[in-house]
DNA sequence: CGTCTCCAGGTTTTT
DNA sequence: CCTGGAGACG
């Protein structure tokens, strides 16, 4: 397909797309066609004969990566198997898989998520002699992450914590595991310590693009700088920086200006997404922030509906009202359900909305929330697979050693830990030692239990590593440990819960099946699968999303747009979030940016809901509207009026809808 | 020594 | 309201 770039793009966009040699900084306001620029830019490079394998496009979320890859494929009409579009973390995994041996890990390393990490920190704290009450695991986790990403040092920190930290680092290595920070930090270390490796990657990825640059951390910036020669393009918007709590630092935009003084700079300010009503509101909200790169968005879509405010009595009412309005607008404006987005600040708010949608028979899709992979039953099975893949993984081993119950309880684990400590080996090795050496003091019964547990793991390691049909083998494993029996037993008074959990396990297995049968999947091994799912938080199964209302956090909504957007729970304490404000004063501005991101997701209509009361920990609390609401010029807003009476035609349409719903699947 | 039951405390956003 | 941890029971 031959693209007419000049036709398809405005002058600034064209500038950005065609400047493929040399450093380029694109400041792209919300809705200014940033994704379009990136995809066209990739297409332009390919057209100029640059091989796909030398292009590296990095984004922040899996969703964004997936979407970008898809769009480039659509625009070029090619499959592009060797084009690298991935998140920073996935890219780190890719490098580590090949290079981590240089730092003393083995390639079958485990990736620890936050739960695993906190568990390990807890163990290390206990080891170091902390009492569980005096030790705040969450705080330690954040501190450790800050230290690892070089945002903090040990100055002024209780030195007990530093000890725990070193213990933690040592334990990770001993277990052949890494945490999320390591996925970026270790590649950086490798590139610094092995210049020849760095050169190899530099030669390979000669054209680099980074999306959502305002969300990169210092560490990620380092990785980029080690990798990039001259052809590096970063795209960002300081006004949409909403990940500073995770180390994102929009100062990186300034760093970039310093490090690549010869750069070209393009600002995209024309907004094609929203009405001027919505843009004016957004502009005047963000104007309250200091220290920004000034750029007011301009839109050719004059006018537009006013921003409507709702004031439901409580969160239940809120859900019902939103559900009702969605149905009304859908009919009036002839929209599909997937053209609606309902945004919230925190995941726990999804619950009421989901219930309301269920009650109103509105199809919806939740992005985020308690992730599929965070569910206990799923984590259990995955822990088995991790231990099978990486026997030294003590955290996951402890997790499953007695799930389902097999007689290896607290005391036995303590004994085994003693053995491991005295020999300086992993728990798994300790188990093997106990099996092989009858002179180690150990209760006979438990020794037998340990032996059969080891036998199970070894048998399945053989199966899972050396043969095909991963899904079949995993099902066999689930059967072998009688996980179903365990679920029934563990949920004695709740058949439904047991069934539900088992269905989740089934769907996990089905997911493996689809994944390994995908013809584009070049490496359907257990390791590859584990690496992949470690980076997925959402349940990203390829479902048919069309025709479903989108329910998600504002963070998850970044980069997306909807014709009609609801911002629910727009109350003081929720946005800005009380906890964020406790942390520091810069956080008000970040919360404001978050609100700005939410507002700018809307194309046509924006509705904001403020509850009068909300239940918090089972206690109803009176709500105060978010202070950000006052930053919207009054003339742009109005209270929501009920839709006018439906015409006869429309009534007929409603009935048809209802009938369809009870017939087969409604659209 | 393993398992069951009760109780207290608490959760922002994501890789 | 749900989780995780500590104490009682068998």
PDB file of C-alpha atoms (C1' of nucleotides) in Angstrom, chain A residues 89 246 345 347 402 405 411-412 537 553 579, chain B residues 1-5 10-15:
ATOM      1  CA  UNK A  89       9.663  -4.442  30.784  1.00  0.00           C
ATOM      2  CA  UNK A 246       6.279   4.470  39.848  1.00  0.00           C
ATOM      3  CA  UNK A 345      -9.831   6.679  40.010  1.00  0.00           C
ATOM      4  CA  UNK A 347     -10.295  -0.137  41.068  1.00  0.00           C
ATOM      5  CA  UNK A 402       1.239 -27.550  51.320  1.00  0.00           C
ATOM      6  CA  UNK A 405      -2.554 -30.139  52.025  1.00  0.00           C
ATOM      7  CA  UNK A 411       6.891 -27.114  61.416  1.00  0.00           C
ATOM      8  CA  UNK A 412       8.214 -29.159  58.517  1.00  0.00           C
ATOM      9  CA  UNK A 537      -1.683  -7.658  34.800  1.00  0.00           C
ATOM     10  CA  UNK A 553      -9.315   3.309  35.826  1.00  0.00           C
ATOM     11  CA  UNK A 579      -3.484   9.052  50.055  1.00  0.00           C
TER      12      UNK A 579
ATOM     13  C1'  DC B   1       2.515 -31.524  64.236  1.00  0.00           C
ATOM     14  C1'  DG B   2      -1.176 -30.258  61.042  1.00  0.00           C
ATOM     15  C1'  DT B   3      -5.499 -28.101  60.482  1.00  0.00           C
ATOM     16  C1'  DC B   4      -9.304 -25.219  61.606  1.00  0.00           C
ATOM     17  C1'  DT B   5     -11.310 -20.963  63.270  1.00  0.00           C
ATOM     18  C1'  DG B  10      -6.784  -2.063  55.747  1.00  0.00           C
ATOM     19  C1'  DT B  11      -5.437  -1.344  49.857  1.00  0.00           C
ATOM     20  C1'  DT B  12      -4.128   4.509  44.496  1.00  0.00           C
ATOM     21  C1'  DT B  13      -2.834   4.227  40.246  1.00  0.00           C
ATOM     22  C1'  DT B  14       0.761  -0.598  36.914  1.00  0.00           C
ATOM     23  C1'  DT B  15       4.957  -3.296  34.975  1.00  0.00           C
TER      24       DT B  15
END
